[in-house]
PDB file of C-alpha atoms in Angstrom:
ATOM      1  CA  UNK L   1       0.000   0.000   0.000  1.00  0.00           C
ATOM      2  CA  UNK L   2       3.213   2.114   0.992  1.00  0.00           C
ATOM      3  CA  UNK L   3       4.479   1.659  -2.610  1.00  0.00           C
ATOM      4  CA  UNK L   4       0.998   2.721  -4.486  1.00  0.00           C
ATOM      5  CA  UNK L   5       0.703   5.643  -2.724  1.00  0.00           C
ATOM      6  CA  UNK L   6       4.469   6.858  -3.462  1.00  0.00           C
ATOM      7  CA  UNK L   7       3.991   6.279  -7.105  1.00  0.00           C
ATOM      8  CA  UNK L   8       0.543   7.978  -7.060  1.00  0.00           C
ATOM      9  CA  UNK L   9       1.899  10.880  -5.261  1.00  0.00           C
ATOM     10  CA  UNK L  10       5.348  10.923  -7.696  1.00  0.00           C
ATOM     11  CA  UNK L  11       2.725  10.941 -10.896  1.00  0.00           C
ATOM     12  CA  UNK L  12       0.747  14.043  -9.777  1.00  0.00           C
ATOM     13  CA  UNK L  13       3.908  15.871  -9.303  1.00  0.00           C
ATOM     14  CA  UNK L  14       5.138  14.803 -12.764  1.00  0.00           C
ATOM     15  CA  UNK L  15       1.728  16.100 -14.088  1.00  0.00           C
ATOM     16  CA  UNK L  16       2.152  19.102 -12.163  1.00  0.00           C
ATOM     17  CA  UNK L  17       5.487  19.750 -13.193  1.00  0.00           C
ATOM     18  CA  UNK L  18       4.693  18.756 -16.407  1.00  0.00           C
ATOM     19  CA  UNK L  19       1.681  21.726 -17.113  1.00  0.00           C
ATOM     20  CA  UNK L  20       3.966  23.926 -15.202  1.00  0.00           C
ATOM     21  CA  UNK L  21       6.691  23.861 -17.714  1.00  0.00           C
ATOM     22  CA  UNK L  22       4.263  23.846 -20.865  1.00  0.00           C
ATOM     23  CA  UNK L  23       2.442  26.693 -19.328  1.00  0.00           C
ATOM     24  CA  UNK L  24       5.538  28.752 -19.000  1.00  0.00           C
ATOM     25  CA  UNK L  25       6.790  27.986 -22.444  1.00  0.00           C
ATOM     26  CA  UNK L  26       5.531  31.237 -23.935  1.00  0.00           C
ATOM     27  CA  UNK L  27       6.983  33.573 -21.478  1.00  0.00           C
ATOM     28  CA  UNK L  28      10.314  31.847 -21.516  1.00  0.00           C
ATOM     29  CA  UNK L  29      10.508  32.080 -25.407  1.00  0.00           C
ATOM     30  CA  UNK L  30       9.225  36.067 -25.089  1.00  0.00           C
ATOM     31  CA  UNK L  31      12.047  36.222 -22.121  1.00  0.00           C
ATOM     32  CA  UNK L  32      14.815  34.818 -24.273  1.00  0.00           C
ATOM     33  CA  UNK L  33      14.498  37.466 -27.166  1.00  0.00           C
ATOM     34  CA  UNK L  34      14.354  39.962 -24.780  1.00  0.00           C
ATOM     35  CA  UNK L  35      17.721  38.883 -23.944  1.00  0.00           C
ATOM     36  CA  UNK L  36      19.063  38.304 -27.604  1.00  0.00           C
ATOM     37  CA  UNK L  37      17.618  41.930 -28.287  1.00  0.00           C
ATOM     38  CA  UNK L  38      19.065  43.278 -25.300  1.00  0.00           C
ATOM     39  CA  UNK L  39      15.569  45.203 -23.743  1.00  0.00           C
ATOM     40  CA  UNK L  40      14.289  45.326 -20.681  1.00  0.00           C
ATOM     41  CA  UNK L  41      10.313  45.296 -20.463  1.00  0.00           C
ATOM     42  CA  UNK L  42       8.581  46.652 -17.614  1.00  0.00           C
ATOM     43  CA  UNK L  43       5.112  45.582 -17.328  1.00  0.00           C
ATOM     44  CA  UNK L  44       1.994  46.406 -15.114  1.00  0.00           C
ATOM     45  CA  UNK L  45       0.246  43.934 -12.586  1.00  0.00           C
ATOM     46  CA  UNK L  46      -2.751  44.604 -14.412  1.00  0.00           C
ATOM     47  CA  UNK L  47      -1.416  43.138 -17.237  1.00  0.00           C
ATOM     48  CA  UNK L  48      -2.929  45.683 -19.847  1.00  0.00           C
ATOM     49  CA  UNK L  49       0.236  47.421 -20.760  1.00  0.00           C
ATOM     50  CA  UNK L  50       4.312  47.273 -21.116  1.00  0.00           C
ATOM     51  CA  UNK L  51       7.291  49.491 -21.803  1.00  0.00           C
ATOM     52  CA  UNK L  52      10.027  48.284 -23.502  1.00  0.00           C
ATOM     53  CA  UNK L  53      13.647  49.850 -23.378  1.00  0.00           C
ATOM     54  CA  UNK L  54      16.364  49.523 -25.767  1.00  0.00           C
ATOM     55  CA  UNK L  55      19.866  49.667 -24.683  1.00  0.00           C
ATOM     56  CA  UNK L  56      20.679  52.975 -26.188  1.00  0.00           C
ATOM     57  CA  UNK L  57      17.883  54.156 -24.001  1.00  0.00           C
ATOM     58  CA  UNK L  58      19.269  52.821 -21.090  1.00  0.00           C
ATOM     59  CA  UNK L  59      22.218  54.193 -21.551  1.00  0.00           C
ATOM     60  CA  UNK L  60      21.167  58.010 -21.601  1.00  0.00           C
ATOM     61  CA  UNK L  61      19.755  57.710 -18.146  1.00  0.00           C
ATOM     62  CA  UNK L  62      22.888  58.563 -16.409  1.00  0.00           C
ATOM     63  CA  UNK L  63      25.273  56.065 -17.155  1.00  0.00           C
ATOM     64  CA  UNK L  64      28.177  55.886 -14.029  1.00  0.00           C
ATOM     65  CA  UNK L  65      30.808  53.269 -13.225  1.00  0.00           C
ATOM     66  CA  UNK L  66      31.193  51.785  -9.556  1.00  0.00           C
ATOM     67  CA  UNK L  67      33.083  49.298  -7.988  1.00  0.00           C
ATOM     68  CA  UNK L  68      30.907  46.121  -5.778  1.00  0.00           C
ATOM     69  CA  UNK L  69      32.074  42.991  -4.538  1.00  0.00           C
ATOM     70  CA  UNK L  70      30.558  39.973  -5.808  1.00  0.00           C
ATOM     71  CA  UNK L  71      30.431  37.231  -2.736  1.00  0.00           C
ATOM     72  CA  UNK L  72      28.984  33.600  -3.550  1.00  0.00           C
ATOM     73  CA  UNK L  73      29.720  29.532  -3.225  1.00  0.00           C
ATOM     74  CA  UNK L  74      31.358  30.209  -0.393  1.00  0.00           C
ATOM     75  CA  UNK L  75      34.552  31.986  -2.507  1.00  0.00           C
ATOM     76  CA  UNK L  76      35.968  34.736  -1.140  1.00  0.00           C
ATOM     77  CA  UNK L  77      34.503  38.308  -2.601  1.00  0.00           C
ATOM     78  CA  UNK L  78      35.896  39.785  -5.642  1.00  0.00           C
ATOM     79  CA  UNK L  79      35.751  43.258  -6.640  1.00  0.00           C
ATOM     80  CA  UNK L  80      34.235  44.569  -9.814  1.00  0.00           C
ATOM     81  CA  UNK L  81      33.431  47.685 -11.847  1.00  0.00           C
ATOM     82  CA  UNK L  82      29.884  47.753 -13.359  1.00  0.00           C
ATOM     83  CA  UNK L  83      28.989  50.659 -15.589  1.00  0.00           C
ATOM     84  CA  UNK L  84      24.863  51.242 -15.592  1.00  0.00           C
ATOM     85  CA  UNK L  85      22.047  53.507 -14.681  1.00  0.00           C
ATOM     86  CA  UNK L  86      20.118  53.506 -11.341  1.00  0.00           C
ATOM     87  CA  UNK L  87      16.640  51.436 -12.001  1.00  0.00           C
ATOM     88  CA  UNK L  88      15.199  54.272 -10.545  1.00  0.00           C
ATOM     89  CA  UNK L  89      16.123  56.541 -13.229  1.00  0.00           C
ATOM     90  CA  UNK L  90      14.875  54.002 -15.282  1.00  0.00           C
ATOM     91  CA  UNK L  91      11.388  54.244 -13.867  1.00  0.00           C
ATOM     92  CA  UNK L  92      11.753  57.853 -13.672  1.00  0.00           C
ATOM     93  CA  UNK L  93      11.142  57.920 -17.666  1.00  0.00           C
ATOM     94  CA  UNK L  94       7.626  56.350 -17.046  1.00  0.00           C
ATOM     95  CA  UNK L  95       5.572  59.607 -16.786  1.00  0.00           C
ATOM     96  CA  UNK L  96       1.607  58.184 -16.048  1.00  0.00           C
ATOM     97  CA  UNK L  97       2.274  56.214 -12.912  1.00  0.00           C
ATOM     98  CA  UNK L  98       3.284  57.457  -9.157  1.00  0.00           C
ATOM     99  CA  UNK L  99       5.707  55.342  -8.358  1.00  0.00           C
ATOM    100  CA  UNK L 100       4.645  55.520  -4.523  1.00  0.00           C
ATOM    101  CA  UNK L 101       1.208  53.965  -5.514  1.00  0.00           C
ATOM    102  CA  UNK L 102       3.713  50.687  -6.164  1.00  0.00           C
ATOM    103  CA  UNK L 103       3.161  47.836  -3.836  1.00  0.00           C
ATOM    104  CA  UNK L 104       6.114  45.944  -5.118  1.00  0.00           C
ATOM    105  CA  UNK L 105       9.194  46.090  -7.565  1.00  0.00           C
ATOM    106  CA  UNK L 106       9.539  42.174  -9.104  1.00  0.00           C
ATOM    107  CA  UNK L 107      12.592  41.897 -11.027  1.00  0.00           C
ATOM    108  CA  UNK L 108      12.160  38.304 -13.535  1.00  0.00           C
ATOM    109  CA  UNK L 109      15.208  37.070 -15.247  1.00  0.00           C
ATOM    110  CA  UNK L 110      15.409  34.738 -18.273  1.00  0.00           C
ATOM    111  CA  UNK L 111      16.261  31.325 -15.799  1.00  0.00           C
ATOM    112  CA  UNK L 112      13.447  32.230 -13.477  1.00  0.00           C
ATOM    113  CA  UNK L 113      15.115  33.841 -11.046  1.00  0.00           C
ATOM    114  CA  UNK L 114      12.519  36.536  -9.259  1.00  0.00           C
ATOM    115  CA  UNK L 115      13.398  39.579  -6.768  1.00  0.00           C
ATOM    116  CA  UNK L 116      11.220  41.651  -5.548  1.00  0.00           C
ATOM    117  CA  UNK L 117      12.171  45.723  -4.203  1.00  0.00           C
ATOM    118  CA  UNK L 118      10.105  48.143  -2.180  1.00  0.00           C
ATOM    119  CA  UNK L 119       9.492  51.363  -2.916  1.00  0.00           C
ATOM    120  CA  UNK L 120      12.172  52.719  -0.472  1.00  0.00           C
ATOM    121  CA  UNK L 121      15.190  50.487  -1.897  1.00  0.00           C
ATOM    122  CA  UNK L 122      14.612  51.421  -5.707  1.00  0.00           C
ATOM    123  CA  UNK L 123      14.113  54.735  -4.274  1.00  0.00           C
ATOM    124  CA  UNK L 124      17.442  54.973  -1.468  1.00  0.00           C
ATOM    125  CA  UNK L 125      20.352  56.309  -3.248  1.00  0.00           C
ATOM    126  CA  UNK L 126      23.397  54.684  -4.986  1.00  0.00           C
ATOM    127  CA  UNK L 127      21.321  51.097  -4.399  1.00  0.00           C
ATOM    128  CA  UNK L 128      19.861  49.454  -6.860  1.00  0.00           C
ATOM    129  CA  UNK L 129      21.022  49.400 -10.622  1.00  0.00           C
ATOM    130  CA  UNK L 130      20.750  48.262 -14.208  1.00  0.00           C
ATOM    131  CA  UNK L 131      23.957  47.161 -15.186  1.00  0.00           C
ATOM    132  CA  UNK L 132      25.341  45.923 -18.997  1.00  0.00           C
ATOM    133  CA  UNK L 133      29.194  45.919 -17.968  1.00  0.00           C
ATOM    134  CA  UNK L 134      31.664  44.007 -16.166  1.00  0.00           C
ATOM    135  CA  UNK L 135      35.148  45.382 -16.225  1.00  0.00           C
ATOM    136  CA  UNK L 136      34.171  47.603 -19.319  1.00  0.00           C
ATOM    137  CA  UNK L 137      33.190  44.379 -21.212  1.00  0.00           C
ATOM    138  CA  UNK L 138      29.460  43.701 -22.294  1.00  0.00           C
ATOM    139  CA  UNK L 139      27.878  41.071 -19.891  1.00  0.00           C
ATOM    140  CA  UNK L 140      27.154  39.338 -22.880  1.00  0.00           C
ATOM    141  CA  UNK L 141      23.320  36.746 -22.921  1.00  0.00           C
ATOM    142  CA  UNK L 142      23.198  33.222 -21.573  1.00  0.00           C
ATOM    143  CA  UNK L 143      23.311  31.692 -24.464  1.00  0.00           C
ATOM    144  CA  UNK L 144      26.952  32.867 -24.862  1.00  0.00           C
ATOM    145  CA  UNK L 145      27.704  31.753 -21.227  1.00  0.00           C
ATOM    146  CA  UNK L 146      27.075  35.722 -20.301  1.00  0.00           C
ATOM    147  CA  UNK L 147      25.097  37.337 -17.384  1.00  0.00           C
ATOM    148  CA  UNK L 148      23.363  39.587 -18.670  1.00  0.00           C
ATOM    149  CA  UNK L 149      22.283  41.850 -21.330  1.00  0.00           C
ATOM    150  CA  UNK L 150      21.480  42.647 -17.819  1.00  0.00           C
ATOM    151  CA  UNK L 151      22.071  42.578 -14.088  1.00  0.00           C
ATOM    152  CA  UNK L 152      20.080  43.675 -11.340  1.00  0.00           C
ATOM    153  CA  UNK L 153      23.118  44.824  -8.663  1.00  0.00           C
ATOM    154  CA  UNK L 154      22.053  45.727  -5.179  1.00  0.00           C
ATOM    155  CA  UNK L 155      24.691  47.992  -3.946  1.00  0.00           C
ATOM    156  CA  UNK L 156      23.789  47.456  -0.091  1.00  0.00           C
ATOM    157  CA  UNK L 157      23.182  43.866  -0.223  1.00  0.00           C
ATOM    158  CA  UNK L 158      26.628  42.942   1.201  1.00  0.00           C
ATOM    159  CA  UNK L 159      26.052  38.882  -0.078  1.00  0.00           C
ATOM    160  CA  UNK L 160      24.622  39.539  -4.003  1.00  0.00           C
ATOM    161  CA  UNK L 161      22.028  37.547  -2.608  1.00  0.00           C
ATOM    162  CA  UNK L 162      19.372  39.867  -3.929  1.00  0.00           C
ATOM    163  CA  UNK L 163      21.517  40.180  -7.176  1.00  0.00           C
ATOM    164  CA  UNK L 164      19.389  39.068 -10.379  1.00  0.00           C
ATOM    165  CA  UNK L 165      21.703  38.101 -13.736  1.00  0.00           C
ATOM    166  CA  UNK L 166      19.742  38.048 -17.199  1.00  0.00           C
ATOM    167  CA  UNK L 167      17.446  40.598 -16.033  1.00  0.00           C
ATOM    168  CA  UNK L 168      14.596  40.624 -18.704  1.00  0.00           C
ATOM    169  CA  UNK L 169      11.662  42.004 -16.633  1.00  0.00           C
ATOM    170  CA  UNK L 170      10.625  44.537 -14.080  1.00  0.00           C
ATOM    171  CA  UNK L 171       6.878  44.421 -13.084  1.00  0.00           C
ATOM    172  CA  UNK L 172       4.878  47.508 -11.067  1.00  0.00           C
ATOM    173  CA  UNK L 173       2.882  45.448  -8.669  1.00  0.00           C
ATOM    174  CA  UNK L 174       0.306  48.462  -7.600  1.00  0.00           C
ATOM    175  CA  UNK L 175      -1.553  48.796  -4.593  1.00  0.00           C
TER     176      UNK L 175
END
């Protein structure tokens, strides 16, 4: 009886699983040429409308260069130089929506990886940011063993744990 119920159990998480991944098929493929095209979409919780930026665009919204220690697998931390633009500046260039009326700031990436932000830490200066390079070198797409075309980089998150490579994806979840 022990043995019937494990495999019962094991086949409704394949099934599960299974509908899961065909389910997320579309949004995966939609996430990927993001990436290829190197945009970033930001998209509303209501789900009626999206913003797409180009890198160019990006790029003209204050573009600096700082220094941040990447920490992880239990290596010790190594220093690098990322040149991009605040996300905040970013959202800034939105002009119809108060970006206090946002509940939460979801960052997606292309492997599923989600973080969310409040309002005060996309807000709080020199914290979080868009990046494109590493070292003055394109972060370069997945699919080319890259990290990017973007990285979310959390400037007072002293562990990158909050860190997000492949960013594709920021969605306004409103109030």
């Amino acid at each position: 009886m022990k043995k019937r119920t494990i495999i019962a159990i094991l086949g409704v998480l394949v099934v599960i699983i299974g509908i899961t991944a065909y389910l997320n098929l579309e949004g995966l493929a939609e996430k990927q040429e993001l990436a290829e095209e190197a945009r970033f979409m930001v998209t509303f919780g209501d789900g009626e409308r999206n913003i797409t930026f180009e890198m160019a665009d990006i790029r003209e919204l204050g573009e600096i260069e700082f220094t941040a220690i990447l920490r992880g697998g239990g290596r010790p931390g190594r220093e690098y130089t990322f040149t991009g633009v605040p996300l905040r500046n970013l959202l800034a260039e939105i002009d119809d929506v108060n970006l206090a009326d946002v509940d939460m700031f979801v960052v997606r990436s292309v492997d599923g990886f989600t973080v969310a932000f409040t309002y005060a830490e996309i807000m709080a200066e020199d914290n979080v940011y868009i990046v494109y390079k590493r070292n003055g070198e394109p972060l370069g797409i997945r699919a080319e063993r890259g990290t990017g075309p973007y990285r979310i980089v959390v400037r007072q998150d002293p562990f990158a744990m909050r860190w997000a490579r492949y960013a594709v994806e920021l969605e306004l979840k409103m109030k």
